[in-house]
């Protein structure tokens, strides 16, 4: 890890003024569970760390008439402990349950979870975000890509987005609020995630001098939701594929469905075709199966990750069936 | 002279009982100090610059910037320009500095240029190995060709398991410091306290007699910590360069996984010939493996079952990867996986229950045939095998299929050379000193139990000192040789000491020394137990000078032997839509002769089963063919089981006269041999097809379901969409 300057502002205005205009100047430090390993592995080497944990207004979770507000500094544990969340938004709680380490749950924040960087083993070994060799040739397509993307993987990005919460939040129609030198920006969380085209890009719409302040999730009246995660181990392990589903119901028929897959593409992946097949139907095993197939219609495997297509299909099918049962597994 | 044997069962107060390990409280409370915890006054931190290339020649090294950095106290080039580097992670230059960040900065400031050379780092595909493949001589027994001609069923298969690492939770390393320029003190994480001085003294040019070696506790070795490593020698050299200040080099996790030892892989194409009634008559195998740039030995094939007609051929492949070291039962887990899978496939083809099939052929298992038979009966009971086993491919509804598998194994485990000093002080206190180490197996507890048993004293009455080369030499802890060695030397030394004590005490009781016994804290007359002295009173008869004896192994009397058999059964659930395997239960029935501590013996087996679940389902060293680097040198993608992944473990230790009579035999290795095979067989039974290679990951399971006939079954060509 390289030497760095450390700042601990108490307001978001101060925080933003301490950030730089380019990514190598400063990084936001929240729980640090990802940032510190990125720094130790030399993937990022900021000149300054801006600790945001002293900014009180970024904390807390509140549920009310207007829906749910999750402060960027709310921890994964706080999210898990919140009864209002688990009652109305089981997809979120189930996604958080997949992060099984008590240490990461206690330190990791929602802002950090959404802004965490890819776990691609080439990136983490120092080959850059787009994982290229000295000649600029991509390492992933011909390398070991068993954990890489099966959708949106035409290049140059092949990694999968690491966030487990993002698919659930997007499925539930969440918005994200950012704060920067020009004040507040708000956007659909779905649009917050981007696929980088150069190694210097990031995976979000965040600018180097902005911070995430909160997430807003609309009320979930009449919405049934669930997240299904395919993971190899019970112990802390990255999902191989996840699917989060939110079904707006009228009676026992689906009015509108939103299906978002995680860990399959460089960004959380919306499955529009699959969403449509559910509309105006009662959820059955057959419909869920069909949706799973449609969700992976455009999938393309790399040399050794074909199995993930099957896993994602199963995740979608099972998440739909779980949601229809009211979020129970 | 004392009669050197173990007490009869009815006379044992400790041996064979379940005794909690004496260092348990220190370990769980964090008081136990491991080498990693050692912090010496004025200690410097050593870091090592490692080769990023798998195969290269060093062209130049420039350490000038590092040397000038404040806080850097020594810089040592380990391999000079011109040297050929044979694996990524190999040591090039080391530095010692006042703290870790400074040492890391210094490492970054060193400039090394390399001339890259072609590398080979993957070996699953034998045909791609080219000149790196070194075939060994073919071996033939009986008349395999004729036997295959007579076989009524011939089953062919491909089986394999990848390179895994030892993944010690305490990484390798040491702290060295000089007292003057001829005397060295080394704290080191080692499996061989008594061997370190000689190994480190030689390259440093000082007599072994001038090296003091210490280790209280070790966080795992598994065969990878027998040798003093180059970085240990380097730490001592850096210390000398820094005026003798202590220098600590403990490997970082990535280095630990890249360079500190691997278990060789094994891949094999196997053909088994059998009669329709299940009699195995012929075996043929073509196997290959890698153990890094050197060899890795070859797995024993077929394993345990000496098939009368066989033809085997093995090829070692040199790869540009970190070298093999003994890994808990070297070559046995590989031989076992290949053999037991091929035999289970044969049973499946015959539509025979593999338990019946194994028992039908059990005479081929030789010396331990009877032991296996007895153990299988117990295991089958504990697993309710006859009730739960079904023909291949569970017919139950839903995606989750359940299955059972079994395996068996053998190991030597004869006691190593061991010496100890036993001292009985006139005040009644007792010391045992031995240059051994407790690998976490309970060696301390076992030695104290043997001493306490001989003297008729409680465990706490024994003051045991180990982990220091000032004590009498005792062998390395490896090959399951420790318990047999240390229990025998302790028994002999304590029996001799007791005999001397009897001589001092006998006159005061008006009996001959041979008429006395030591029971329940008293020295008493055998024929009239009411007559006697308390231990303390008895020791007052010693006079001014303590009784001191030297216990040895080998020595007179039969206290230990070699050779054990064990069987295991696994019960798994497989989700055939996701390929995810869960272990529900593993049953292990194990023999190890006379058991000293039943509790730590069972713990050994539990630990081995956990390690077995890890390598059956999760562990693999993943190398990148193009860059030549290990892709998962971390605990995130080098996967180990967590608590929730292990399932129910049921351990049954064989006990009784026939087992006791063989004396003490080692146990560290045997129970880790079978889990891979038993779990793989259970998965085949559950899903109806063989998943050819470990670990049984979702990609491999799904590929096997989709392409049951494809060799390897790994995700190698898994670009195809494995649809269900
Ligand atoms: C072994 C392991 C397994 C894991 N498994 C999972 C898993 O299964 N699913 C999953 O989703 N996650 C998993 N995680 C990741 C974990 O959830 C994240 O590390 C954590 O949520 C990050 O939160 P943090 O507050 O510690 O972020 P930090 O480490 O502090 O920051 C992470 C990144 O986000 C940026 N950042 C943080 N907060 C803000 C903000 N408010 N505004 C702008 N930028 C910000 C930082 O600058 C940094 O780039 C795992 C982590 C590990 C180590």
PDB file of N, CA and C in Angstrom, chain A residues 198-237:
ATOM      1  N   UNK A 198     -12.919   2.098 -21.246  1.00  0.00           N
ATOM      2  CA  UNK A 198     -11.457   2.174 -21.120  1.00  0.00           C
ATOM      3  C   UNK A 198     -11.095   1.775 -19.702  1.00  0.00           C
ATOM      4  N   UNK A 199      -9.819   1.479 -19.515  1.00  0.00           N
ATOM      5  CA  UNK A 199      -9.366   1.024 -18.204  1.00  0.00           C
ATOM      6  C   UNK A 199      -9.468   2.127 -17.156  1.00  0.00           C
ATOM      7  N   UNK A 200      -9.593   3.365 -17.590  1.00  0.00           N
ATOM      8  CA  UNK A 200      -9.692   4.461 -16.629  1.00  0.00           C
ATOM      9  C   UNK A 200     -11.132   4.780 -16.254  1.00  0.00           C
ATOM     10  N   UNK A 201     -12.083   4.199 -16.966  1.00  0.00           N
ATOM     11  CA  UNK A 201     -13.488   4.416 -16.610  1.00  0.00           C
ATOM     12  C   UNK A 201     -13.812   3.646 -15.338  1.00  0.00           C
ATOM     13  N   UNK A 202     -14.959   4.025 -14.761  1.00  0.00           N
ATOM     14  CA  UNK A 202     -15.458   3.250 -13.629  1.00  0.00           C
ATOM     15  C   UNK A 202     -16.758   2.560 -14.038  1.00  0.00           C
ATOM     16  N   UNK A 203     -17.312   1.835 -13.116  1.00  0.00           N
ATOM     17  CA  UNK A 203     -18.496   1.028 -13.437  1.00  0.00           C
ATOM     18  C   UNK A 203     -19.785   1.754 -13.084  1.00  0.00           C
ATOM     19  N   UNK A 204     -19.665   3.039 -12.727  1.00  0.00           N
ATOM     20  CA  UNK A 204     -20.865   3.801 -12.363  1.00  0.00           C
ATOM     21  C   UNK A 204     -20.800   5.191 -13.002  1.00  0.00           C
ATOM     22  N   UNK A 205     -21.928   5.890 -12.888  1.00  0.00           N
ATOM     23  CA  UNK A 205     -21.999   7.250 -13.427  1.00  0.00           C
ATOM     24  C   UNK A 205     -21.381   8.277 -12.471  1.00  0.00           C
ATOM     25  N   UNK A 206     -20.914   7.784 -11.333  1.00  0.00           N
ATOM     26  CA  UNK A 206     -20.323   8.666 -10.322  1.00  0.00           C
ATOM     27  C   UNK A 206     -19.113   9.399 -10.905  1.00  0.00           C
ATOM     28  N   UNK A 207     -19.031  10.708 -10.608  1.00  0.00           N
ATOM     29  CA  UNK A 207     -17.839  11.460 -11.012  1.00  0.00           C
ATOM     30  C   UNK A 207     -16.833  11.422  -9.869  1.00  0.00           C
ATOM     31  N   UNK A 208     -15.566  11.678 -10.182  1.00  0.00           N
ATOM     32  CA  UNK A 208     -14.538  11.564  -9.127  1.00  0.00           C
ATOM     33  C   UNK A 208     -14.812  12.469  -7.932  1.00  0.00           C
ATOM     34  N   UNK A 209     -15.556  13.546  -8.134  1.00  0.00           N
ATOM     35  CA  UNK A 209     -15.797  14.449  -7.004  1.00  0.00           C
ATOM     36  C   UNK A 209     -17.230  14.367  -6.490  1.00  0.00           C
ATOM     37  N   UNK A 210     -17.842  13.215  -6.682  1.00  0.00           N
ATOM     38  CA  UNK A 210     -19.205  13.030  -6.162  1.00  0.00           C
ATOM     39  C   UNK A 210     -19.225  11.884  -5.146  1.00  0.00           C
ATOM     40  N   UNK A 211     -20.226  11.934  -4.277  1.00  0.00           N
ATOM     41  CA  UNK A 211     -20.451  10.786  -3.391  1.00  0.00           C
ATOM     42  C   UNK A 211     -21.909  10.344  -3.499  1.00  0.00           C
ATOM     43  N   UNK A 212     -22.117   9.077  -3.187  1.00  0.00           N
ATOM     44  CA  UNK A 212     -23.484   8.571  -3.073  1.00  0.00           C
ATOM     45  C   UNK A 212     -23.973   8.974  -1.700  1.00  0.00           C
ATOM     46  N   UNK A 213     -25.168   9.557  -1.631  1.00  0.00           N
ATOM     47  CA  UNK A 213     -25.681   9.949  -0.317  1.00  0.00           C
ATOM     48  C   UNK A 213     -26.797   9.031   0.165  1.00  0.00           C
ATOM     49  N   UNK A 214     -27.655   8.615  -0.736  1.00  0.00           N
ATOM     50  CA  UNK A 214     -28.740   7.730  -0.287  1.00  0.00           C
ATOM     51  C   UNK A 214     -29.400   7.011  -1.448  1.00  0.00           C
ATOM     52  N   UNK A 215     -30.157   6.006  -1.071  1.00  0.00           N
ATOM     53  CA  UNK A 215     -30.934   5.216  -2.021  1.00  0.00           C
ATOM     54  C   UNK A 215     -32.396   5.371  -1.629  1.00  0.00           C
ATOM     55  N   UNK A 216     -33.228   5.583  -2.616  1.00  0.00           N
ATOM     56  CA  UNK A 216     -34.659   5.724  -2.344  1.00  0.00           C
ATOM     57  C   UNK A 216     -35.390   4.586  -3.055  1.00  0.00           C
ATOM     58  N   UNK A 217     -36.166   3.835  -2.304  1.00  0.00           N
ATOM     59  CA  UNK A 217     -36.931   2.735  -2.907  1.00  0.00           C
ATOM     60  C   UNK A 217     -38.411   3.056  -2.753  1.00  0.00           C
ATOM     61  N   UNK A 218     -39.176   3.025  -3.842  1.00  0.00           N
ATOM     62  CA  UNK A 218     -40.611   3.353  -3.720  1.00  0.00           C
ATOM     63  C   UNK A 218     -41.365   2.325  -2.885  1.00  0.00           C
ATOM     64  N   UNK A 219     -42.537   2.698  -2.437  1.00  0.00           N
ATOM     65  CA  UNK A 219     -43.339   1.759  -1.648  1.00  0.00           C
ATOM     66  C   UNK A 219     -43.584   0.500  -2.459  1.00  0.00           C
ATOM     67  N   UNK A 220     -43.769  -0.571  -1.747  1.00  0.00           N
ATOM     68  CA  UNK A 220     -43.896  -1.853  -2.427  1.00  0.00           C
ATOM     69  C   UNK A 220     -45.281  -2.445  -2.203  1.00  0.00           C
ATOM     70  N   UNK A 221     -46.264  -1.578  -2.180  1.00  0.00           N
ATOM     71  CA  UNK A 221     -47.630  -2.074  -1.986  1.00  0.00           C
ATOM     72  C   UNK A 221     -48.022  -2.951  -3.173  1.00  0.00           C
ATOM     73  N   UNK A 222     -48.488  -4.143  -2.893  1.00  0.00           N
ATOM     74  CA  UNK A 222     -48.903  -5.036  -3.975  1.00  0.00           C
ATOM     75  C   UNK A 222     -47.746  -5.613  -4.761  1.00  0.00           C
ATOM     76  N   UNK A 223     -46.526  -5.425  -4.231  1.00  0.00           N
ATOM     77  CA  UNK A 223     -45.357  -5.970  -4.931  1.00  0.00           C
ATOM     78  C   UNK A 223     -44.821  -7.176  -4.165  1.00  0.00           C
ATOM     79  N   UNK A 224     -44.612  -8.253  -4.896  1.00  0.00           N
ATOM     80  CA  UNK A 224     -43.970  -9.425  -4.289  1.00  0.00           C
ATOM     81  C   UNK A 224     -42.552  -9.508  -4.830  1.00  0.00           C
ATOM     82  N   UNK A 225     -41.623  -9.696  -3.940  1.00  0.00           N
ATOM     83  CA  UNK A 225     -40.237  -9.702  -4.450  1.00  0.00           C
ATOM     84  C   UNK A 225     -39.411 -10.809  -3.812  1.00  0.00           C
ATOM     85  N   UNK A 226     -38.353 -11.187  -4.495  1.00  0.00           N
ATOM     86  CA  UNK A 226     -37.446 -12.212  -3.967  1.00  0.00           C
ATOM     87  C   UNK A 226     -36.112 -12.151  -4.695  1.00  0.00           C
ATOM     88  N   UNK A 227     -35.077 -12.631  -4.017  1.00  0.00           N
ATOM     89  CA  UNK A 227     -33.760 -12.790  -4.636  1.00  0.00           C
ATOM     90  C   UNK A 227     -33.337 -14.240  -4.473  1.00  0.00           C
ATOM     91  N   UNK A 228     -32.875 -14.817  -5.539  1.00  0.00           N
ATOM     92  CA  UNK A 228     -32.310 -16.168  -5.434  1.00  0.00           C
ATOM     93  C   UNK A 228     -30.854 -16.109  -5.861  1.00  0.00           C
ATOM     94  N   UNK A 229     -30.003 -16.678  -5.012  1.00  0.00           N
ATOM     95  CA  UNK A 229     -28.573 -16.628  -5.281  1.00  0.00           C
ATOM     96  C   UNK A 229     -28.042 -18.049  -5.468  1.00  0.00           C
ATOM     97  N   UNK A 230     -27.308 -18.271  -6.542  1.00  0.00           N
ATOM     98  CA  UNK A 230     -26.635 -19.560  -6.714  1.00  0.00           C
ATOM     99  C   UNK A 230     -25.213 -19.377  -6.219  1.00  0.00           C
ATOM    100  N   UNK A 231     -24.899 -20.047  -5.115  1.00  0.00           N
ATOM    101  CA  UNK A 231     -23.553 -19.929  -4.555  1.00  0.00           C
ATOM    102  C   UNK A 231     -23.059 -21.327  -4.243  1.00  0.00           C
ATOM    103  N   UNK A 232     -21.743 -21.494  -4.367  1.00  0.00           N
ATOM    104  CA  UNK A 232     -21.214 -22.834  -4.162  1.00  0.00           C
ATOM    105  C   UNK A 232     -21.144 -23.199  -2.694  1.00  0.00           C
ATOM    106  N   UNK A 233     -20.706 -22.256  -1.876  1.00  0.00           N
ATOM    107  CA  UNK A 233     -20.507 -22.572  -0.465  1.00  0.00           C
ATOM    108  C   UNK A 233     -21.509 -21.861   0.414  1.00  0.00           C
ATOM    109  N   UNK A 234     -21.744 -22.418   1.577  1.00  0.00           N
ATOM    110  CA  UNK A 234     -22.477 -21.710   2.610  1.00  0.00           C
ATOM    111  C   UNK A 234     -21.592 -20.620   3.197  1.00  0.00           C
ATOM    112  N   UNK A 235     -20.305 -20.939   3.352  1.00  0.00           N
ATOM    113  CA  UNK A 235     -19.352 -19.969   3.878  1.00  0.00           C
ATOM    114  C   UNK A 235     -19.261 -18.794   2.903  1.00  0.00           C
ATOM    115  N   UNK A 236     -18.712 -17.681   3.383  1.00  0.00           N
ATOM    116  CA  UNK A 236     -18.584 -16.487   2.556  1.00  0.00           C
ATOM    117  C   UNK A 236     -18.076 -16.866   1.168  1.00  0.00           C
ATOM    118  N   UNK A 237     -18.855 -16.530   0.187  1.00  0.00           N
ATOM    119  CA  UNK A 237     -18.512 -16.931  -1.174  1.00  0.00           C
ATOM    120  C   UNK A 237     -19.216 -15.973  -2.128  1.00  0.00           C
TER     121      UNK A 237
END
